[in-house]
CSV table of C-alpha atoms in Angstrom, one decimal:
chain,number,residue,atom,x,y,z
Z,1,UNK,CA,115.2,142.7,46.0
Z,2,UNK,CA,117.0,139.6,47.4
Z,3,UNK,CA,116.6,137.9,50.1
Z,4,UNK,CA,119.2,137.5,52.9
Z,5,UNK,CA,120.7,134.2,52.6
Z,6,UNK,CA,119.5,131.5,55.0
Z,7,UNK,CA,121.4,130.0,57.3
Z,8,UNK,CA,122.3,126.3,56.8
Z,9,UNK,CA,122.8,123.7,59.8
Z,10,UNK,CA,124.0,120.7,59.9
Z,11,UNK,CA,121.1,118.1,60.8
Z,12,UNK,CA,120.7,115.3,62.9
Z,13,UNK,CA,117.2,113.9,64.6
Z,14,UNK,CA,117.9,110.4,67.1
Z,15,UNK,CA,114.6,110.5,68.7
Z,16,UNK,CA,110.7,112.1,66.9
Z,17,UNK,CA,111.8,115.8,67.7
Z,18,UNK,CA,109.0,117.1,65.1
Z,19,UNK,CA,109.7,121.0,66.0
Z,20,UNK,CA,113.1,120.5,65.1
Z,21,UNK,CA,112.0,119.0,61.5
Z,22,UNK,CA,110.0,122.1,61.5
Z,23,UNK,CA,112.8,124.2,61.8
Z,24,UNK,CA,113.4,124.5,58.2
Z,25,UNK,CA,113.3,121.9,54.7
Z,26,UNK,CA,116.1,119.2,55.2
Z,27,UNK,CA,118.2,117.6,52.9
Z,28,UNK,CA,119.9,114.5,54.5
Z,29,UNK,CA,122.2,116.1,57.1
Z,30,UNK,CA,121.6,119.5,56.3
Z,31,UNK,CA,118.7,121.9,56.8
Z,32,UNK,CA,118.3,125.5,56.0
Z,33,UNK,CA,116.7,127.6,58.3
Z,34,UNK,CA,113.7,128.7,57.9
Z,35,UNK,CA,113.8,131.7,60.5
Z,36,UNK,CA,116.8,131.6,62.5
Z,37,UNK,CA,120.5,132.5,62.0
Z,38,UNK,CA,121.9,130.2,64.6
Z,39,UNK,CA,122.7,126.2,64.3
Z,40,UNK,CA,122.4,123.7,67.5
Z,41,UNK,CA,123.9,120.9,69.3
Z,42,UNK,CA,122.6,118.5,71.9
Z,43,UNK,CA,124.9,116.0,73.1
Z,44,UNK,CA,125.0,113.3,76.1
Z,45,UNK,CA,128.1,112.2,77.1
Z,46,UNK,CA,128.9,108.8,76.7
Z,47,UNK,CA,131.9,106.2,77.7
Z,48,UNK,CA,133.4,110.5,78.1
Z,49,UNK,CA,132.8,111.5,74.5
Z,50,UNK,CA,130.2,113.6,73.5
Z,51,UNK,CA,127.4,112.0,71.1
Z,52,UNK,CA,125.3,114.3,69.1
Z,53,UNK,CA,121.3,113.9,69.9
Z,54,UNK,CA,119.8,116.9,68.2
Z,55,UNK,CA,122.1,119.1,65.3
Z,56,UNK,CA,119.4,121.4,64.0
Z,57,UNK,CA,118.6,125.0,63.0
Z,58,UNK,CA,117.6,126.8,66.7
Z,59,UNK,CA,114.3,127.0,67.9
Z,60,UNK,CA,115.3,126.8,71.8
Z,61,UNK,CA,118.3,128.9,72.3
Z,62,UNK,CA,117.6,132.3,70.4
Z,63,UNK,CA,121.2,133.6,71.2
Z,64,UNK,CA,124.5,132.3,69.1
Z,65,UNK,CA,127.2,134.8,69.4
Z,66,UNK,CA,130.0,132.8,68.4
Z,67,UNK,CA,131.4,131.7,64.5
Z,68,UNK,CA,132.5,127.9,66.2
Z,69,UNK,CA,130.3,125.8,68.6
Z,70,UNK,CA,131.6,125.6,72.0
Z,71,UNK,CA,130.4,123.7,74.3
Z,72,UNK,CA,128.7,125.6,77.4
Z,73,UNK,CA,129.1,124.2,80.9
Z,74,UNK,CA,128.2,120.8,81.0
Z,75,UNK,CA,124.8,120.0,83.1
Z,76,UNK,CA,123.7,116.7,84.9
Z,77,UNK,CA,119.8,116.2,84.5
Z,78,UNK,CA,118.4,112.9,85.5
Z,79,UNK,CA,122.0,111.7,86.3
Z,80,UNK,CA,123.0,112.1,82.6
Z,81,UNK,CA,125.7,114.4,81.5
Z,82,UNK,CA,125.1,116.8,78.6
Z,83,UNK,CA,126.3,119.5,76.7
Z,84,UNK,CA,125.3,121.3,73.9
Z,85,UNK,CA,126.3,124.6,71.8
Z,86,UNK,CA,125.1,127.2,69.3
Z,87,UNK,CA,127.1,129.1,66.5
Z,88,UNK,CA,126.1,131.4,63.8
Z,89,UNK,CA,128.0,130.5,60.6
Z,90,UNK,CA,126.8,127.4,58.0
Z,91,UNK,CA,127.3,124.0,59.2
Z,92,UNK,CA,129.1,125.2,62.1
Z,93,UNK,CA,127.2,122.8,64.5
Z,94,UNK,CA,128.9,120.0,62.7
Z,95,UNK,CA,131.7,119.7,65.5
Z,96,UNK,CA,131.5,120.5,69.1
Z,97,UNK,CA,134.7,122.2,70.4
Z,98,UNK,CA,134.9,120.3,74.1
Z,99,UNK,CA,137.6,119.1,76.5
Z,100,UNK,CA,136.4,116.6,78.9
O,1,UNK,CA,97.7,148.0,87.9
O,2,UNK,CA,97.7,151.0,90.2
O,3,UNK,CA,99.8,152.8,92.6
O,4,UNK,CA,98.5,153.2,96.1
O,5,UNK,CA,99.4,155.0,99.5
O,6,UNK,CA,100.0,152.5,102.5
O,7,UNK,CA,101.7,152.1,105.5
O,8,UNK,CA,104.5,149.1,106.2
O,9,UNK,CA,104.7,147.0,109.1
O,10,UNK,CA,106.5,149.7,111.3
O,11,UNK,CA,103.3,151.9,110.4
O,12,UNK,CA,105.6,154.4,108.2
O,13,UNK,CA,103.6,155.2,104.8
O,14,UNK,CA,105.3,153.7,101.9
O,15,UNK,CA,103.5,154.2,98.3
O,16,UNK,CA,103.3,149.8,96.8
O,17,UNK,CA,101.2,148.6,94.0
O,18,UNK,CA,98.1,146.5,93.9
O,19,UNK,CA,98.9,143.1,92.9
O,20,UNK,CA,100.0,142.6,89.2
O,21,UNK,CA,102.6,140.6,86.6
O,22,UNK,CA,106.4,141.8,87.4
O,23,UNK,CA,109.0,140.8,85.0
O,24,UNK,CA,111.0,137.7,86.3
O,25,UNK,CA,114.2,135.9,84.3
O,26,UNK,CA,115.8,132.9,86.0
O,27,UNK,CA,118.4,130.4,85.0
O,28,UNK,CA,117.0,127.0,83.8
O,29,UNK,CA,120.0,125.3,84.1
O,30,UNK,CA,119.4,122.6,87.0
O,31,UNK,CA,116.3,122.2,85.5
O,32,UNK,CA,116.7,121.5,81.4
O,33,UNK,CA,119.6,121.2,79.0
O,34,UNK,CA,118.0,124.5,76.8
O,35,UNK,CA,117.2,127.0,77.3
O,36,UNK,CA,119.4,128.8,79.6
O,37,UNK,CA,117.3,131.4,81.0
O,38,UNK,CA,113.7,132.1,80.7
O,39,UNK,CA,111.3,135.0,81.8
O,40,UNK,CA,109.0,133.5,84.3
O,41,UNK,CA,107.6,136.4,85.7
O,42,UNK,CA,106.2,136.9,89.1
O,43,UNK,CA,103.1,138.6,91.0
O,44,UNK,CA,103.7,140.6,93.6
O,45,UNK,CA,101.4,143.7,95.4
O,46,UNK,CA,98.6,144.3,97.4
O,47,UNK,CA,95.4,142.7,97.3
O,48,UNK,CA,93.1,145.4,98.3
O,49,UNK,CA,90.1,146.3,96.2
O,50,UNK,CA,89.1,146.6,93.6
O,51,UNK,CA,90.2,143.0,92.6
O,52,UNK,CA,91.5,143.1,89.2
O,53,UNK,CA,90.0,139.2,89.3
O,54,UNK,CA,87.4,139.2,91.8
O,55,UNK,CA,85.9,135.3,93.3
O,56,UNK,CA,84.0,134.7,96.2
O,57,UNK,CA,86.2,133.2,98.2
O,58,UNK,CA,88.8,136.0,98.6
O,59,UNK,CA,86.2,138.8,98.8
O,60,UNK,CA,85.0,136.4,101.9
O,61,UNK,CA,88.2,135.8,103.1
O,62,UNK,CA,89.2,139.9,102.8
O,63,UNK,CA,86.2,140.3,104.9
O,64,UNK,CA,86.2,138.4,107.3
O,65,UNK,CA,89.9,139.5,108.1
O,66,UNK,CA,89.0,142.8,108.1
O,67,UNK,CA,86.3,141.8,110.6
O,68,UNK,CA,89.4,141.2,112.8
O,69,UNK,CA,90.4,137.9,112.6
O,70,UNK,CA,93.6,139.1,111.7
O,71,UNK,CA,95.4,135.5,112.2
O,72,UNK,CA,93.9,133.9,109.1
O,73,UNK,CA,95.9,133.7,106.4
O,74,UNK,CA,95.4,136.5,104.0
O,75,UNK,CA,94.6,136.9,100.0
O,76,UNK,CA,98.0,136.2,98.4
O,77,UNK,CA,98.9,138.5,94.7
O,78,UNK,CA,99.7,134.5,92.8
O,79,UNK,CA,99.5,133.7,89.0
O,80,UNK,CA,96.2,132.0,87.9
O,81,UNK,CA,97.1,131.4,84.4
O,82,UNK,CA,100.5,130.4,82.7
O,83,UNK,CA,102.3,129.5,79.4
O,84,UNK,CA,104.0,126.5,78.1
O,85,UNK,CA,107.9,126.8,77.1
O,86,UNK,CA,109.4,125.0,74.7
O,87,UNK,CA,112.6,123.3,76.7
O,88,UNK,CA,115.4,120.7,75.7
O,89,UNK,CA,115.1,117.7,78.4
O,90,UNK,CA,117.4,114.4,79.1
O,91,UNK,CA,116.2,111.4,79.3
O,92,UNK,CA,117.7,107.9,79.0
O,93,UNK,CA,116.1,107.4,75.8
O,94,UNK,CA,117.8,110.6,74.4
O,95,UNK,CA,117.5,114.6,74.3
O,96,UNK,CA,114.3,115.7,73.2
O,97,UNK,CA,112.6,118.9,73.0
O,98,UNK,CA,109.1,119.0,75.1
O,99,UNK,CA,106.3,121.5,75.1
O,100,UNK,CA,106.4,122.2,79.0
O,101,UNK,CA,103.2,123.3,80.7
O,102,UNK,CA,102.8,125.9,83.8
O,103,UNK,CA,106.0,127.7,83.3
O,104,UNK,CA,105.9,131.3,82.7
O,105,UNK,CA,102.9,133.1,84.5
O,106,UNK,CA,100.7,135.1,82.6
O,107,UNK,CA,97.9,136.6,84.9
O,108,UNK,CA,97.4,137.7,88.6
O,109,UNK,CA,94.7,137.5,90.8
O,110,UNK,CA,94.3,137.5,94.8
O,111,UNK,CA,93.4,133.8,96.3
E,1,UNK,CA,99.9,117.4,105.3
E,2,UNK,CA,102.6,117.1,107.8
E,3,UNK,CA,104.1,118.5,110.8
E,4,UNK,CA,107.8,119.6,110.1
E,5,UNK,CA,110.0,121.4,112.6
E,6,UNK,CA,111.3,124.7,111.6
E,7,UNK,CA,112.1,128.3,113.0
E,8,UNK,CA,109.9,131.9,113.6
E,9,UNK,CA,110.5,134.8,112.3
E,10,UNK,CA,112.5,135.1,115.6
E,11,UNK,CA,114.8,132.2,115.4
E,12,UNK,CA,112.7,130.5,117.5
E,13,UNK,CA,111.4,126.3,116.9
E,14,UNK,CA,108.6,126.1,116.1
E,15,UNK,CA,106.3,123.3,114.9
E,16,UNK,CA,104.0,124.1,111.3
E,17,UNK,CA,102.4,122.2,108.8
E,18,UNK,CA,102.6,122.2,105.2
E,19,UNK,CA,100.4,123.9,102.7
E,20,UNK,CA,97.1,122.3,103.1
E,21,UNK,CA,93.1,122.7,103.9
E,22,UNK,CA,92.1,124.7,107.0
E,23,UNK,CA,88.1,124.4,108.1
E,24,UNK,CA,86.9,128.0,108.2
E,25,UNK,CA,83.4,128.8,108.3
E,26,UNK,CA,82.5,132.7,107.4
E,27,UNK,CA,79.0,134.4,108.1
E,28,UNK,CA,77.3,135.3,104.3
E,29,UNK,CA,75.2,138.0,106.2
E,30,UNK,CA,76.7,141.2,103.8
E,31,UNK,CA,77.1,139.2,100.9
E,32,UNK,CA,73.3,136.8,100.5
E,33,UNK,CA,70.1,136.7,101.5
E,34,UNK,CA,70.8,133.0,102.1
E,35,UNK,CA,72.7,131.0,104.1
E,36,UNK,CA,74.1,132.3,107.2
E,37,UNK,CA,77.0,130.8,107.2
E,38,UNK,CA,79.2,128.7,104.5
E,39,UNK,CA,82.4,126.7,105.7
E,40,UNK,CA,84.3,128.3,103.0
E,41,UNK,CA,87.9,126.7,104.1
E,42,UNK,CA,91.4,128.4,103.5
E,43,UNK,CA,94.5,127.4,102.8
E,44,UNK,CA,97.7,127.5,105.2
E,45,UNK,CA,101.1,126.2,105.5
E,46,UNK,CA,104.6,126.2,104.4
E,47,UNK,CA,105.3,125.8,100.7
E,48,UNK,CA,108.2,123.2,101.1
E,49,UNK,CA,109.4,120.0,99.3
E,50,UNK,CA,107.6,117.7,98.6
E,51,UNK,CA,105.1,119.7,97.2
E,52,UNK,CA,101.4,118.5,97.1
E,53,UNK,CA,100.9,120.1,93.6
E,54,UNK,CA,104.3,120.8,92.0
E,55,UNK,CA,104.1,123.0,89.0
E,56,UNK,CA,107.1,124.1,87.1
E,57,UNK,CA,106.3,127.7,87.7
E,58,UNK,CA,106.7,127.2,91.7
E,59,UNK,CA,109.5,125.3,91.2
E,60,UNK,CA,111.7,127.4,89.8
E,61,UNK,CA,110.4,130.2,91.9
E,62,UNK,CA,111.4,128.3,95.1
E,63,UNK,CA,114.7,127.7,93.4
E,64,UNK,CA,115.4,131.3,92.3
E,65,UNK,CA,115.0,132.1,96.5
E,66,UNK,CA,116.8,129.4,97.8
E,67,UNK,CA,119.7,131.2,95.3
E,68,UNK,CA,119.8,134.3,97.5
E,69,UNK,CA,117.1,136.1,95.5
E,70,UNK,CA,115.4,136.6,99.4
E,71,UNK,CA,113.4,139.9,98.3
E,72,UNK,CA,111.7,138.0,95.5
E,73,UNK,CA,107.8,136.9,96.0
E,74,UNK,CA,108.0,133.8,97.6
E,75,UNK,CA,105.3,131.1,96.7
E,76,UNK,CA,102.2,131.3,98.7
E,77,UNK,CA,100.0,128.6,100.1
E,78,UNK,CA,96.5,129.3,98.2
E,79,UNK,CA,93.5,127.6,97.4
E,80,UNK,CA,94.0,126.1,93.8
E,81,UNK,CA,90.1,124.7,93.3
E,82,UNK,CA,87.0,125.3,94.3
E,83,UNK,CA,83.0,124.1,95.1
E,84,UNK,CA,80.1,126.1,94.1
E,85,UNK,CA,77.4,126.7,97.0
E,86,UNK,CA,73.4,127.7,96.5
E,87,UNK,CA,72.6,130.9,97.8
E,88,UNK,CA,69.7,132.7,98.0
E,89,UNK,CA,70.5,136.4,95.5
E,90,UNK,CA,68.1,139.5,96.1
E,91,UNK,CA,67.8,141.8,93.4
E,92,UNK,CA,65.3,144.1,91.8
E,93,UNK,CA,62.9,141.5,89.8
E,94,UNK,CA,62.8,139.5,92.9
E,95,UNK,CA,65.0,137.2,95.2
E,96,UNK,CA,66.3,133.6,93.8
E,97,UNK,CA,67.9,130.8,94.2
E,98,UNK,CA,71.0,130.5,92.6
E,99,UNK,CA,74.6,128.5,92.5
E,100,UNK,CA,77.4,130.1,92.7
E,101,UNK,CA,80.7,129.6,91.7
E,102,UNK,CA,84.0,129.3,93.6
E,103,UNK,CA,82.4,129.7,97.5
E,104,UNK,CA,84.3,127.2,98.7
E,105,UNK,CA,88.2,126.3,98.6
E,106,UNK,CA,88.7,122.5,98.4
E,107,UNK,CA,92.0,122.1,97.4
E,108,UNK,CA,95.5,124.0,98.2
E,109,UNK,CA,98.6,124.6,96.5
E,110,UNK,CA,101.6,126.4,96.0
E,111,UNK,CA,101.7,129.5,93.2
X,1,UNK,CA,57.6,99.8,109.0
X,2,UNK,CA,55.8,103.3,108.8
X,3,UNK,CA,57.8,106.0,106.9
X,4,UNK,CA,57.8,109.5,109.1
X,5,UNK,CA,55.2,111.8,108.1
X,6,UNK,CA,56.4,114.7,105.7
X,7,UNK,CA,56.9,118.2,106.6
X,8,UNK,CA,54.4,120.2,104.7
X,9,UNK,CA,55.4,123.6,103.3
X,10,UNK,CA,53.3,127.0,102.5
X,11,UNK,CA,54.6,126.8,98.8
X,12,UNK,CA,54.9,130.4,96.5
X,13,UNK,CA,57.3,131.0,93.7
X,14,UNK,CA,57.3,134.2,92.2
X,15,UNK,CA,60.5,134.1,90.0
X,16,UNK,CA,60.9,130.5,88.4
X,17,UNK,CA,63.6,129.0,91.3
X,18,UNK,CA,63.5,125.4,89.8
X,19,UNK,CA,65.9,123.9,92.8
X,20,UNK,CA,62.5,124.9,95.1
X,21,UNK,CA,60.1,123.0,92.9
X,22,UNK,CA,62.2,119.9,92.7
X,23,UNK,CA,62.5,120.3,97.2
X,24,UNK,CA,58.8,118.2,97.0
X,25,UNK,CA,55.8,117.7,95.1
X,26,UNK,CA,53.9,121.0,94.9
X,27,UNK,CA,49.9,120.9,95.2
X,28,UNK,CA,48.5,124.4,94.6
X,29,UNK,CA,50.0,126.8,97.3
X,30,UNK,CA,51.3,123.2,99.4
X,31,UNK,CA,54.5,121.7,98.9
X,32,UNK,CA,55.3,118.2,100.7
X,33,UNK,CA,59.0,118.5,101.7
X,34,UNK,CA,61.5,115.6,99.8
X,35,UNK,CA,64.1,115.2,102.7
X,36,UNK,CA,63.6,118.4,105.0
X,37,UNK,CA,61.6,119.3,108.4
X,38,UNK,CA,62.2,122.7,107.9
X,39,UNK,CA,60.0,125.2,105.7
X,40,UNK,CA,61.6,128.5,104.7
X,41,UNK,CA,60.0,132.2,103.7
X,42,UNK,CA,62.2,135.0,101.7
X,43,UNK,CA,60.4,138.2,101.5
X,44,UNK,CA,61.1,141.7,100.2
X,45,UNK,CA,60.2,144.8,102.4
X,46,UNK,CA,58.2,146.8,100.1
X,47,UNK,CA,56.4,150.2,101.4
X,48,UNK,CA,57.4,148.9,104.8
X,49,UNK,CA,55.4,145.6,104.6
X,50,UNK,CA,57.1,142.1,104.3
X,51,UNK,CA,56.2,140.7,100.5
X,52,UNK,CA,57.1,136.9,99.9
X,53,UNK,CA,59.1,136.0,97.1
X,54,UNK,CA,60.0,132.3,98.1
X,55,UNK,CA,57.9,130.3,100.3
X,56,UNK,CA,58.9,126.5,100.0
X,57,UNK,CA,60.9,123.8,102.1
X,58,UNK,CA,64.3,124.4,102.6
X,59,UNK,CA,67.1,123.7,100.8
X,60,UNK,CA,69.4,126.1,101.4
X,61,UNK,CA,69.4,127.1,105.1
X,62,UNK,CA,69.9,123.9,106.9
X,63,UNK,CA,68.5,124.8,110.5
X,64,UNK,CA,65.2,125.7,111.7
X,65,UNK,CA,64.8,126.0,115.8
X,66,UNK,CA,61.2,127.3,116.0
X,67,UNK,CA,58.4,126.5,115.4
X,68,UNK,CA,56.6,129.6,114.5
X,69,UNK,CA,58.5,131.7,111.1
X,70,UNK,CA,60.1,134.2,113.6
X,71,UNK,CA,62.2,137.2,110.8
X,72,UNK,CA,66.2,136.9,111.2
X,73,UNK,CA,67.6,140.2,111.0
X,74,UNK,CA,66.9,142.3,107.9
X,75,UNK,CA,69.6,142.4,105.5
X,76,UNK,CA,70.1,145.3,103.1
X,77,UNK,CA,71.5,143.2,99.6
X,78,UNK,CA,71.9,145.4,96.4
X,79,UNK,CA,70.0,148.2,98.1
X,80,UNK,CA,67.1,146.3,98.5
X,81,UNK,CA,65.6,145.2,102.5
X,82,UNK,CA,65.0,141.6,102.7
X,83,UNK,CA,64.4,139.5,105.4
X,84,UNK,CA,64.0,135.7,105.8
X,85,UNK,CA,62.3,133.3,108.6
X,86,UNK,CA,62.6,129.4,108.8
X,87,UNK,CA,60.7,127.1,111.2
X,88,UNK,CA,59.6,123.7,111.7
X,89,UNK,CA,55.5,123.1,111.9
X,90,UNK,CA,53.3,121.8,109.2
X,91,UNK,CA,52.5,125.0,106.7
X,92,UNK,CA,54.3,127.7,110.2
X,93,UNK,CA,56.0,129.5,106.9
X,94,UNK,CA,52.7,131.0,105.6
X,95,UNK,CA,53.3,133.9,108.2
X,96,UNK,CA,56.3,135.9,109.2
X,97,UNK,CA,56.5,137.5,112.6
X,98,UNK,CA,58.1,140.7,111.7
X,99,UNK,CA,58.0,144.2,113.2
X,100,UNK,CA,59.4,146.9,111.2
């Protein structure tokens, strides 16, 4: 018997987001999922490009139908514009595909 | 959870259910950066007896109501216990994921 | 606890407070041996912003309604703690003294 | 300064009610009421006569109008008659004026 392969995200942590490190074993910028086939961004957007707060294996969104991460509607919470994605193919979180 | 005969407000009889949890999903989106929906659930029915969670208080309310002071505000079918969801929030000092408290409803009871 | 001008089921203006406590004082006479009477309190009055006791659960409820979602539960203005009060139990061994638990509502919110 | 006299109490405790005992110090059948004027009696109506349960200060009922221990209307609790009489003379709870 094998087991199915586990997905890979890439992985970024600015601020102590422990459930994130939970997520799955990381190796520098990459973790491998420990129960989830879909990869995460967070971003804020800053000076109008998108900086990356969270890259991580999912433990929020539980939904990635697409292969490339694109951006959903951009949201303003506490005056602060963010966006963020999901995708369902290694390393895919890597770039966020976003027009301003 | 139990169905029951009663009549509406225009005194035609309409079958409702005593007060219980009722599936409820809303959109998070004015409210956290992930995720974008989440199954809150409601309670909604009648509370009539027997109380699925009886306390003094409402069984002393109920009755004195149906004593006929029909002007006081009656029992209301509201949650009395929740769950935490795990949300994505924005802050200056960066996106972080929180443990929030009180948001999906769990139990019922009449207060 | 406020006044705040708003309209009647009618249309009509009217003048009504926010969710808050409301002296009501119930006869025990079915219920104990012991007292007569308790001032149990209720709670009464809009569930509007500010709230007294916002919890994320409301919130969202309240915003789901606002949306159009008019058929939903809307949240209720219901005691959200309570005081014991001694009262005097009969039963077969004998009649006692005893305290008992959520008699009276001391503090309102919205669920 | 002379301290008001204390109301004194017919006292009786059939099932251990510990809140009663600590209403004033108890000597024999003679309690000496802490912070009341009034002095209360709880009975039981057993083969149609009145049987005491509590006698004892008050702490519970809060009013007492008259002086004699006249019975409030019987209440019928857990299937059980019961009736109950407060008043405010020295020792006026070691009788109830009750007709069945």
């Amino acid at each position: 018997q094998s087991s199915p392969q586990k997905r890979q995200c890439a992985f970024k942590n600015t601020i102590a987001n422990k459930q994130f490190e939970d997520a799955g074993d990381v190796n520098g910028s990459v973790q491998v999922c420990e129960s989830t086939q879909c990869c995460v961004g967070y971003y804020r957007i800053i000076n109008d490009q998108p900086r990356a707060d969270i890259l991580a294996c999912d433990i929020v969104e539980k939904s990635c139908p697409n292969n490339a991460c694109i951006a959903q509607p951009a949201q303003v919470l506490n005056n602060i514009t963010s966006i963020k994605c999901a995708c369902n193919t290694d390393l895919c979180n890597n770039n966020i595909n976003w027009t301003s | 959870r139990s169905l029951r005969s009663t009549r509406d407000s225009t005194g035609k009889q309409v079958n409702a259910t005593t007060c219980g949890l009722k599936s409820l999903t809303v959109s998070l989106f004015n409210a956290f950066l992930g995720p974008n929906t989440a199954r809150i659930n409601n309670c909604q029915g009648l509370c009539v007896f027997p109380l699925s969670d009886p306390i003094y208080h409402t069984l002393l309310l109920i009755s004195y109501i149906e004593n006929g002071n029909v002007k006081e505000r009656a029992p209301c079918c509201v949650p009395i216990a929740y769950d935490a969801l795990v949300v994505i929030k924005v802050k200056l000092e960066g996106t972080y994921i929180c443990l929030q408290p009180n948001m999906l409803a769990t139990k019922c009871g009449c207060r």
